[in-house]
Amino acid sequence: MGNMLSAQSLPGALLEAESRMRTPDGEKLSGVTDGRGVHTALATQRAEDSSESHEEEPVAEGRDLGVLFPGGAGRPLVLNLTRQVPAWREEYKGQANLHVFEDWCGGAVGQLRRNLHFPLFPHTRTTVKKLAVSPKWKNYGLRLFGFIHPARDGDVQFSVASDDNSEFWLSPNESPAGAQLVAFVGKTGSEWTAPGEFTKFSSQVSKPRRLMASRRYYFELLHKQDDRGSDHVEVGWRAFLPGLKFEVIGSAHISLYTDESALKMDHVAHVPQSPASHVGGRPRQEEPRADMLRPDPRDAFFLTPRVEPSDLESVLEPCAYAPTYVVKDFPIARYQGLQFVYLSFVYPNDHTRLTHMEADNKCFYRESPLYLERFGFYKYMKMDREEGGEDRQEAQRRAFLFLNPDDFLDDEDDGELLDAGLGPTGAPRRQGGRQLPAPAAPSEAAATPAAPPRRRSRALSWAARQLPLLLGRAPPPRPAARPSSGLSRVYVTRVRPGPRAPPRAPPLGARGPPRPPLPGVFLRPRPLPRVPLRAPPRPPRARGHRTSSPPAAELRAPAPAPATAEGRASAPGLAAPTADSNSSSEAQPVTSFLSLSQVSRPQLPGEGEEDEEEEGDDDEEGAPGDENASEDSEEAAGLARGRWREDAIDWQRTFSVGHVDFELLRSDWNDLRCNVSGNLQLPEAEAVDVVAQYMERLNMRHSGRYALLRIVNVEKRRDSARGSRFLLELELQERGGRRLRLSEYVFLRLPGARAGDTEEDRESPEPAAASPARPDGRPELCRPLRLAWRQDVTVHFVVPVKNQARWVVQFLADMAALHARTGDSRFSVVLVDFESEDMDVEQALRAARLPRYQYLRRAGNFERSAGLQAGVDAVEDASSIVFLCDLHIHFPPSILDGIRKHCVEGKLAFAPVVMRLSCGSSPGDPHGYWEVNGFGLFGIYKSDFDRIGGMNTEEFRDQWGGEDWELLDRVLQAGLEVERLRVRNFYHHFHSRRGMWGARSRKAARKEAP
């Protein structure tokens, strides 16, 4: 029949395989299908599905073993390929089978193989008439397969072109099991070709292959498209002769593998499985990318036998439990219940914080994203000082980190001081309301020599003023008599392109001998970074003089001068230098820089301009190649290109840091702002203290019968007025060698706290203990009344469905796997089917290996609220738990135990937080976020559900979204606590709503219109 796969005898394999994929749209696609295999034996279907789901075969390129093997990944992997081909018919010619896998990101074919439903359960099954497809869509994968019929005998070359990646597989005969990869475009998802570009990559073109016209050859074409580019994939061929071009393979040379037009989406026995479907072999053992994937004792602790609750009743004194945060009968506005849900603290760390997602989302930290982008985390670091170099480092740190252009001298070519705040040399200056004394300086600094405008020279002028007041304190004073120790003095460097000239020059046009440098200037071999005074955006450079400052023949003595209107923005007025810069009659502009502690050489022309705009992004080779550099500087520096230098970096800089615990900054309010933060962390000291108190009382009661092996899990719900509720889960060693699990609620009641006067507490047959009084005044543990969870209670998963065949099969496979791995038969599945047309849901339930199930069929459109209510109504036991569920959920093995622990009749309901997987992500490589706003996954006792009135089926008749918040409001008003925890390995598969719930596309609607 359609491929007779070797039947793997794994219970529920069929479902596992079938759970590979289904289409929500449920459309019947045109195509041809051989009626064979439609009603293949169920066992065969399971085996094929399971094999396809890779239950017992090599996993395709990173596919998650836990997903594929419900019973575990320890079994030997056996590839299950299709070796027997269905009967072929002549009417199959002219078309090829096409399977579409939508809503899956990435551009690599390997991403397609990681899809949960690949290759058995596509969204769409249809046919094409040639091997060239372009649906003009995004984020999808294609699988084309069928037979190729050569026109004549001979050697043939194939080539594939696509955007993005693709693979073309060809079998030497008609069997899919013999398919071989002959041509491909890329492996990483970044490779692509233009349409018809058959020779861009060497991998595109196959080696010559000998084909015979009397035979047909199985082929398979895989294509993956992301959300960019012009999507297309085509396969061309040509005879192996010189000069021939590739031509797309048309309808005359292809045929269907089988006819699928009469098959429902859950019939998959006919789907061929080839090496192309399962390439990759056994995955490499790699370190988990997410901390949550690392083993944790919690994940399998439910398998440990539990200490009988009856043995623990007398360990602690009973006490009333009525937390103050319960809002029973308190009026809550619509959808305001979210504000009355509190979070619990967890110990040890369960690693539910999505640390691998914080590259882009840093909401866990309290700083704003804008602040972190600009300043990072440097505020948590304290830079160390070098021995004997404190003053120098302090000056550098202030100058480089807190530069203020108004604090430094900015002299221009016209010789005027442009900084309006600078006064005469000996005059004190005000800054920020404070008067700063003028520093003691050499007398030569009082009169700075003037330089002729035609003279290209480098001159240093000492700015007679104190360092700017930064960080609220002035720099330490320095003796004026030691000019050599002026490492922290501020010098102003004026850049003058051209040969070096003496600082004090003769009158205009004349040249004189050089004179010694100014006093107080010390040249050193190593330069420090030059810091620009100002770096505003620079408009296009114009030729000519500055308009705000007339040319000056000489630099006047320091005196109050008006600041230019443009400041540094007046740079567009720079004049272009000529070949003979000394003969230029125009006033040349000068760039000013702050030079700290060292000056090693004359500053090269152009350095100032580039530093000003790029902040030290100099060219290593010395060529001023920066596009933003000044054209004037580039030309003037032509002879000295080899003398460019990089900014200095202190590789020996160290720092001090203290331990920072950001968890202490979090509160137990339901944080709707951050969706990557995990459960709140309980301090170790507090958890150990509570456990020590309990173990002391336990051993007093049982005479040392139990020994503590380890603390597996402690959960705390805080009530600052009356005390804190704890769930203790401890691994104990019983005298005699048996290991047991203790899982009980205790209450740490504050001294003097009064219990609530609830009716339940007054009617309780057990007396409430008085406020415990310990000699040290510390709170003491007690047993909260009516707060004990049941391990034997039945959990009913209620799920409404409509035209979601591939997801129904996947859900049933997960439930069957849950039963197989846990051995727990105390749960059932209630499916409410709104007349699905793409599969027989009831038959799938009967075929699934579930302990129990119920099937309900409803007519009409899909209504989530009505479907959930109908499913709960079908549950007869009021003392059982109903779990309102979704169809696209991946459950951890501990989910049943988690629901039972956090649901207590009349006291607690459970709203676990699920992780929503991003497009292209899987449970084996989870990328996504916690659904902190959603309460659609909800566990509650049926008696409590009926007491609050059930689902609101009137307001949410033809829609979903908001019904979970409305239910939460009524649950809280009924006096129940809602436990809110992020659950490890609890995922919501990515999917879109396109085509779901029987919705039709616009194209289909137009076709049906008269």
CSV table of N, CA and C in Angstrom, one decimal, residues 461-572:
chain,number,residue,atom,x,y,z
A,461,SER,N,49.2,76.5,23.9
A,461,SER,CA,48.9,77.6,24.8
A,461,SER,C,48.3,77.1,26.1
A,462,TRP,N,48.8,77.5,27.2
A,462,TRP,CA,48.3,77.0,28.5
A,462,TRP,C,47.1,77.8,28.8
A,463,ALA,N,46.0,77.1,29.1
A,463,ALA,CA,44.7,77.8,29.5
A,463,ALA,C,44.8,78.1,31.0
A,464,ALA,N,44.9,79.3,31.3
A,464,ALA,CA,45.1,79.7,32.7
A,464,ALA,C,43.8,79.6,33.5
A,465,ARG,N,43.4,78.3,33.8
A,465,ARG,CA,42.2,78.1,34.6
A,465,ARG,C,42.3,76.8,35.2
A,466,GLN,N,41.5,76.6,36.2
A,466,GLN,CA,41.4,75.3,37.0
A,466,GLN,C,40.7,74.3,36.2
A,467,LEU,N,40.9,73.0,36.4
A,467,LEU,CA,40.1,72.0,35.8
A,467,LEU,C,38.6,72.2,36.2
A,468,PRO,N,37.7,71.8,35.3
A,468,PRO,CA,36.3,72.1,35.6
A,468,PRO,C,35.9,71.3,36.8
A,469,LEU,N,34.9,71.9,37.5
A,469,LEU,CA,34.4,71.2,38.7
A,469,LEU,C,33.5,70.1,38.3
A,470,LEU,N,33.8,68.9,38.6
A,470,LEU,CA,33.1,67.7,38.1
A,470,LEU,C,32.8,66.8,39.3
A,471,LEU,N,31.7,66.1,39.2
A,471,LEU,CA,31.3,65.2,40.3
A,471,LEU,C,31.1,65.9,41.6
A,472,GLY,N,30.9,67.2,41.6
A,472,GLY,CA,30.6,67.9,42.8
A,472,GLY,C,31.8,68.3,43.7
A,473,ARG,N,33.1,68.1,43.2
A,473,ARG,CA,34.2,68.4,44.0
A,473,ARG,C,35.3,68.9,43.0
A,474,ALA,N,36.2,69.8,43.6
A,474,ALA,CA,37.3,70.3,42.8
A,474,ALA,C,38.5,69.4,42.9
A,475,PRO,N,39.3,69.4,41.8
A,475,PRO,CA,40.5,68.6,41.9
A,475,PRO,C,41.5,69.1,43.0
A,476,PRO,N,42.3,68.2,43.4
A,476,PRO,CA,43.3,68.6,44.5
A,476,PRO,C,44.2,69.7,44.0
A,477,PRO,N,44.7,70.6,44.8
A,477,PRO,CA,45.6,71.6,44.4
A,477,PRO,C,47.0,71.0,44.1
A,478,ARG,N,47.7,71.7,43.2
A,478,ARG,CA,49.1,71.2,42.9
A,478,ARG,C,50.0,72.4,43.0
A,479,PRO,N,51.2,72.1,43.4
A,479,PRO,CA,52.2,73.3,43.5
A,479,PRO,C,52.5,73.9,42.2
A,480,ALA,N,52.6,75.2,42.2
A,480,ALA,CA,52.9,75.9,40.9
A,480,ALA,C,54.3,75.9,40.5
A,481,ALA,N,55.2,75.5,41.5
A,481,ALA,CA,56.6,75.6,41.2
A,481,ALA,C,57.1,74.3,40.5
A,482,ARG,N,56.3,73.4,40.3
A,482,ARG,CA,56.7,72.1,39.7
A,482,ARG,C,56.0,71.9,38.4
A,483,PRO,N,56.5,72.6,37.3
A,483,PRO,CA,55.8,72.4,36.0
A,483,PRO,C,55.9,71.0,35.5
A,484,SER,N,56.9,70.2,35.9
A,484,SER,CA,57.0,68.9,35.4
A,484,SER,C,55.9,68.0,35.9
A,485,SER,N,55.3,68.3,37.0
A,485,SER,CA,54.2,67.5,37.5
A,485,SER,C,52.9,67.9,37.0
A,486,GLY,N,52.8,68.7,36.0
A,486,GLY,CA,51.5,69.1,35.5
A,486,GLY,C,50.8,68.1,34.6
A,487,LEU,N,50.7,66.9,35.1
A,487,LEU,CA,50.1,65.9,34.3
A,487,LEU,C,48.6,66.2,34.1
A,488,SER,N,48.0,66.8,35.1
A,488,SER,CA,46.6,67.1,35.0
A,488,SER,C,46.3,68.5,34.5
A,489,ARG,N,47.3,69.2,34.1
A,489,ARG,CA,47.0,70.6,33.5
A,489,ARG,C,46.3,70.4,32.2
A,490,VAL,N,45.6,71.4,31.9
A,490,VAL,CA,44.8,71.4,30.6
A,490,VAL,C,45.5,72.3,29.6
A,491,TYR,N,45.9,71.7,28.5
A,491,TYR,CA,46.5,72.4,27.4
A,491,TYR,C,45.5,72.5,26.2
A,492,VAL,N,45.6,73.5,25.5
A,492,VAL,CA,44.8,73.6,24.3
A,492,VAL,C,45.7,73.5,23.1
A,493,THR,N,45.4,72.6,22.2
A,493,THR,CA,46.2,72.3,21.1
A,493,THR,C,45.6,72.9,19.9
A,494,ARG,N,46.3,73.8,19.2
A,494,ARG,CA,45.7,74.4,18.0
A,494,ARG,C,46.4,73.7,16.8
A,495,VAL,N,45.6,73.1,15.9
A,495,VAL,CA,46.1,72.4,14.8
A,495,VAL,C,46.3,73.3,13.6
A,496,ARG,N,47.5,73.3,13.1
A,496,ARG,CA,47.8,74.2,11.9
A,496,ARG,C,48.5,73.3,10.9
A,497,PRO,N,47.7,72.9,9.9
A,497,PRO,CA,48.4,72.0,8.8
A,497,PRO,C,49.6,72.7,8.2
A,498,GLY,N,50.6,71.9,8.1
A,498,GLY,CA,51.8,72.5,7.4
A,498,GLY,C,53.0,72.2,8.3
A,499,PRO,N,54.2,72.7,7.9
A,499,PRO,CA,55.5,72.4,8.6
A,499,PRO,C,55.4,73.1,10.0
A,500,ARG,N,56.2,72.6,10.8
A,500,ARG,CA,56.3,73.0,12.2
A,500,ARG,C,56.9,74.4,12.2
A,501,ALA,N,56.3,75.3,13.1
A,501,ALA,CA,56.8,76.7,13.2
A,501,ALA,C,57.0,77.0,14.7
A,502,PRO,N,57.8,78.0,15.0
A,502,PRO,CA,58.0,78.3,16.4
A,502,PRO,C,56.7,78.9,17.0
A,503,PRO,N,56.5,78.8,18.3
A,503,PRO,CA,55.3,79.3,18.9
A,503,PRO,C,55.2,80.8,18.8
A,504,ARG,N,56.3,81.5,18.9
A,504,ARG,CA,56.2,83.0,18.8
A,504,ARG,C,56.8,83.4,17.4
A,505,ALA,N,56.0,83.9,16.6
A,505,ALA,CA,56.4,84.2,15.2
A,505,ALA,C,56.6,85.7,15.0
A,506,PRO,N,57.4,86.1,14.0
A,506,PRO,CA,57.6,87.5,13.6
A,506,PRO,C,56.3,88.0,13.0
A,507,PRO,N,56.4,89.3,12.6
A,507,PRO,CA,55.2,89.9,11.9
A,507,PRO,C,54.8,89.1,10.7
A,508,LEU,N,53.6,89.4,10.1
A,508,LEU,CA,53.1,88.7,8.9
A,508,LEU,C,54.1,88.7,7.8
A,509,GLY,N,54.2,87.6,7.1
A,509,GLY,CA,55.0,87.5,6.0
A,509,GLY,C,56.5,87.3,6.3
A,510,ALA,N,56.9,87.5,7.5
A,510,ALA,CA,58.3,87.3,7.8
A,510,ALA,C,58.5,86.0,8.5
A,511,ARG,N,59.8,85.5,8.4
A,511,ARG,CA,60.1,84.2,9.0
A,511,ARG,C,61.3,84.5,9.9
A,512,GLY,N,61.3,83.9,11.0
A,512,GLY,CA,62.4,84.0,12.0
A,512,GLY,C,62.8,82.7,12.5
A,513,PRO,N,63.9,82.7,13.2
A,513,PRO,CA,64.4,81.4,13.7
A,513,PRO,C,63.5,80.9,14.8
A,514,PRO,N,63.5,79.6,15.0
A,514,PRO,CA,62.6,79.0,16.0
A,514,PRO,C,63.1,79.4,17.4
A,515,ARG,N,62.2,79.5,18.3
A,515,ARG,CA,62.5,79.8,19.7
A,515,ARG,C,62.1,78.7,20.6
A,516,PRO,N,62.5,78.6,21.8
A,516,PRO,CA,62.2,77.5,22.7
A,516,PRO,C,60.7,77.4,22.9
A,517,PRO,N,60.2,76.2,23.2
A,517,PRO,CA,58.8,76.1,23.5
A,517,PRO,C,58.4,76.8,24.7
A,518,LEU,N,57.1,77.0,24.9
A,518,LEU,CA,56.6,77.7,26.0
A,518,LEU,C,56.9,77.0,27.3
A,519,PRO,N,57.1,77.7,28.4
A,519,PRO,CA,57.3,77.1,29.7
A,519,PRO,C,56.0,76.3,30.1
A,520,GLY,N,56.2,75.2,30.7
A,520,GLY,CA,55.1,74.4,31.2
A,520,GLY,C,54.6,73.4,30.2
A,521,VAL,N,55.3,73.3,29.0
A,521,VAL,CA,54.9,72.4,28.0
A,521,VAL,C,55.9,71.3,27.9
A,522,PHE,N,55.5,70.0,28.1
A,522,PHE,CA,56.4,68.9,28.1
A,522,PHE,C,56.0,67.9,27.1
A,523,LEU,N,56.9,67.6,26.2
A,523,LEU,CA,56.7,66.6,25.2
A,523,LEU,C,57.1,65.2,25.7
A,524,ARG,N,56.2,64.3,25.4
A,524,ARG,CA,56.5,62.9,25.9
A,524,ARG,C,56.3,62.0,24.7
A,525,PRO,N,56.9,60.8,24.8
A,525,PRO,CA,56.9,59.9,23.6
A,525,PRO,C,55.6,59.2,23.3
A,526,ARG,N,54.7,59.1,24.3
A,526,ARG,CA,53.5,58.4,24.1
A,526,ARG,C,52.3,59.3,24.1
A,527,PRO,N,51.4,59.3,23.1
A,527,PRO,CA,50.2,60.2,23.2
A,527,PRO,C,49.1,59.6,24.0
A,528,LEU,N,48.3,60.4,24.5
A,528,LEU,CA,47.0,60.0,25.1
A,528,LEU,C,45.9,60.4,24.1
A,529,PRO,N,44.7,59.8,24.3
A,529,PRO,CA,43.6,60.1,23.4
A,529,PRO,C,43.3,61.6,23.4
A,530,ARG,N,43.0,62.1,22.3
A,530,ARG,CA,42.6,63.5,22.2
A,530,ARG,C,41.1,63.6,22.2
A,531,VAL,N,40.5,64.3,23.1
A,531,VAL,CA,39.1,64.4,23.3
A,531,VAL,C,38.5,65.6,22.6
A,532,PRO,N,37.6,65.4,21.7
A,532,PRO,CA,37.0,66.6,21.0
A,532,PRO,C,36.2,67.4,22.0
A,533,LEU,N,36.3,68.7,21.8
A,533,LEU,CA,35.5,69.6,22.7
A,533,LEU,C,34.0,69.5,22.3
A,534,ARG,N,33.7,69.6,21.1
A,534,ARG,CA,32.3,69.6,20.7
A,534,ARG,C,32.2,68.7,19.4
A,535,ALA,N,31.1,68.0,19.2
A,535,ALA,CA,31.0,67.2,18.0
A,535,ALA,C,29.5,67.2,17.6
A,536,PRO,N,29.0,68.4,17.2
A,536,PRO,CA,27.6,68.4,16.7
A,536,PRO,C,27.5,67.9,15.3
A,537,PRO,N,26.4,67.6,14.8
A,537,PRO,CA,26.3,67.2,13.4
A,537,PRO,C,26.8,68.3,12.5
A,538,ARG,N,27.6,67.9,11.5
A,538,ARG,CA,28.2,68.8,10.6
A,538,ARG,C,27.5,68.9,9.2
A,539,PRO,N,27.0,70.0,8.9
A,539,PRO,CA,26.4,70.1,7.5
A,539,PRO,C,27.4,70.1,6.5
A,540,PRO,N,27.0,70.0,5.2
A,540,PRO,CA,28.0,70.0,4.1
A,540,PRO,C,28.9,71.2,4.2
A,541,ARG,N,30.2,70.9,3.9
A,541,ARG,CA,31.2,71.9,4.1
A,541,ARG,C,31.2,72.9,3.0
A,542,ALA,N,31.3,74.2,3.3
A,542,ALA,CA,31.3,75.2,2.3
A,542,ALA,C,32.7,75.9,2.3
A,543,ARG,N,32.9,76.5,1.2
A,543,ARG,CA,34.2,77.2,1.1
A,543,ARG,C,34.1,78.6,1.5
A,544,GLY,N,35.2,79.1,2.2
A,544,GLY,CA,35.2,80.5,2.6
A,544,GLY,C,35.4,80.6,4.1
A,545,HIS,N,35.3,81.9,4.6
A,545,HIS,CA,35.6,82.2,6.0
A,545,HIS,C,34.4,81.9,6.8
A,546,ARG,N,34.6,81.8,8.1
A,546,ARG,CA,33.5,81.8,9.0
A,546,ARG,C,32.8,83.1,9.0
A,547,THR,N,31.5,83.1,9.1
A,547,THR,CA,30.7,84.3,9.1
A,547,THR,C,30.6,85.0,10.5
A,548,SER,N,30.8,84.1,11.5
A,548,SER,CA,30.6,84.7,12.9
A,548,SER,C,31.9,85.3,13.5
A,549,SER,N,33.0,85.0,12.8
A,549,SER,CA,34.3,85.5,13.4
A,549,SER,C,35.2,86.0,12.3
A,550,PRO,N,35.4,87.3,12.2
A,550,PRO,CA,36.2,87.9,11.2
A,550,PRO,C,37.7,87.4,11.3
A,551,PRO,N,38.4,87.3,10.2
A,551,PRO,CA,39.8,86.9,10.3
A,551,PRO,C,40.6,87.9,11.1
A,552,ALA,N,41.5,87.4,11.8
A,552,ALA,CA,42.4,88.2,12.7
A,552,ALA,C,43.8,88.0,12.3
A,553,ALA,N,44.6,89.0,12.3
A,553,ALA,CA,46.0,88.8,11.9
A,553,ALA,C,46.8,88.2,13.0
A,554,GLU,N,46.4,88.4,14.3
A,554,GLU,CA,47.2,87.8,15.3
A,554,GLU,C,46.3,87.4,16.5
A,555,LEU,N,46.8,86.5,17.3
A,555,LEU,CA,46.0,86.1,18.5
A,555,LEU,C,46.1,87.1,19.6
A,556,ARG,N,45.0,87.7,20.0
A,556,ARG,CA,45.1,88.7,21.1
A,556,ARG,C,45.3,88.0,22.4
A,557,ALA,N,45.7,88.8,23.4
A,557,ALA,CA,45.8,88.2,24.8
A,557,ALA,C,44.5,87.8,25.3
A,558,PRO,N,44.5,86.8,26.2
A,558,PRO,CA,43.3,86.3,26.7
A,558,PRO,C,42.5,87.4,27.3
A,559,ALA,N,41.3,87.5,26.9
A,559,ALA,CA,40.4,88.6,27.3
A,559,ALA,C,39.0,88.1,27.1
A,560,PRO,N,38.0,88.7,27.8
A,560,PRO,CA,36.6,88.2,27.6
A,560,PRO,C,36.2,88.5,26.1
A,561,ALA,N,35.7,87.5,25.5
A,561,ALA,CA,35.3,87.6,24.1
A,561,ALA,C,34.0,86.9,23.9
A,562,PRO,N,33.2,87.4,23.0
A,562,PRO,CA,31.8,86.8,22.8
A,562,PRO,C,32.0,85.5,22.1
A,563,ALA,N,31.2,84.5,22.5
A,563,ALA,CA,31.2,83.2,21.8
A,563,ALA,C,30.5,83.3,20.5
A,564,THR,N,31.1,82.5,19.5
A,564,THR,CA,30.5,82.5,18.2
A,564,THR,C,29.1,81.9,18.3
A,565,ALA,N,28.3,82.3,17.4
A,565,ALA,CA,26.9,81.7,17.4
A,565,ALA,C,26.9,80.3,17.0
A,566,GLU,N,27.8,79.9,16.2
A,566,GLU,CA,27.8,78.5,15.8
A,566,GLU,C,28.6,77.6,16.7
A,567,GLY,N,29.5,78.1,17.5
A,567,GLY,CA,30.4,77.2,18.3
A,567,GLY,C,31.2,76.3,17.3
A,568,ARG,N,31.2,75.1,17.7
A,568,ARG,CA,31.9,74.1,16.8
A,568,ARG,C,31.1,73.9,15.5
A,569,ALA,N,29.9,74.2,15.5
A,569,ALA,CA,29.1,74.0,14.3
A,569,ALA,C,29.5,74.9,13.2
A,570,SER,N,30.4,75.9,13.4
A,570,SER,CA,30.9,76.8,12.4
A,570,SER,C,31.9,76.1,11.5
A,571,ALA,N,32.2,74.9,11.7
A,571,ALA,CA,33.2,74.2,10.9
A,571,ALA,C,32.9,74.3,9.4
A,572,PRO,N,31.6,74.3,9.0
A,572,PRO,CA,31.4,74.4,7.5
A,572,PRO,C,32.1,75.5,6.9
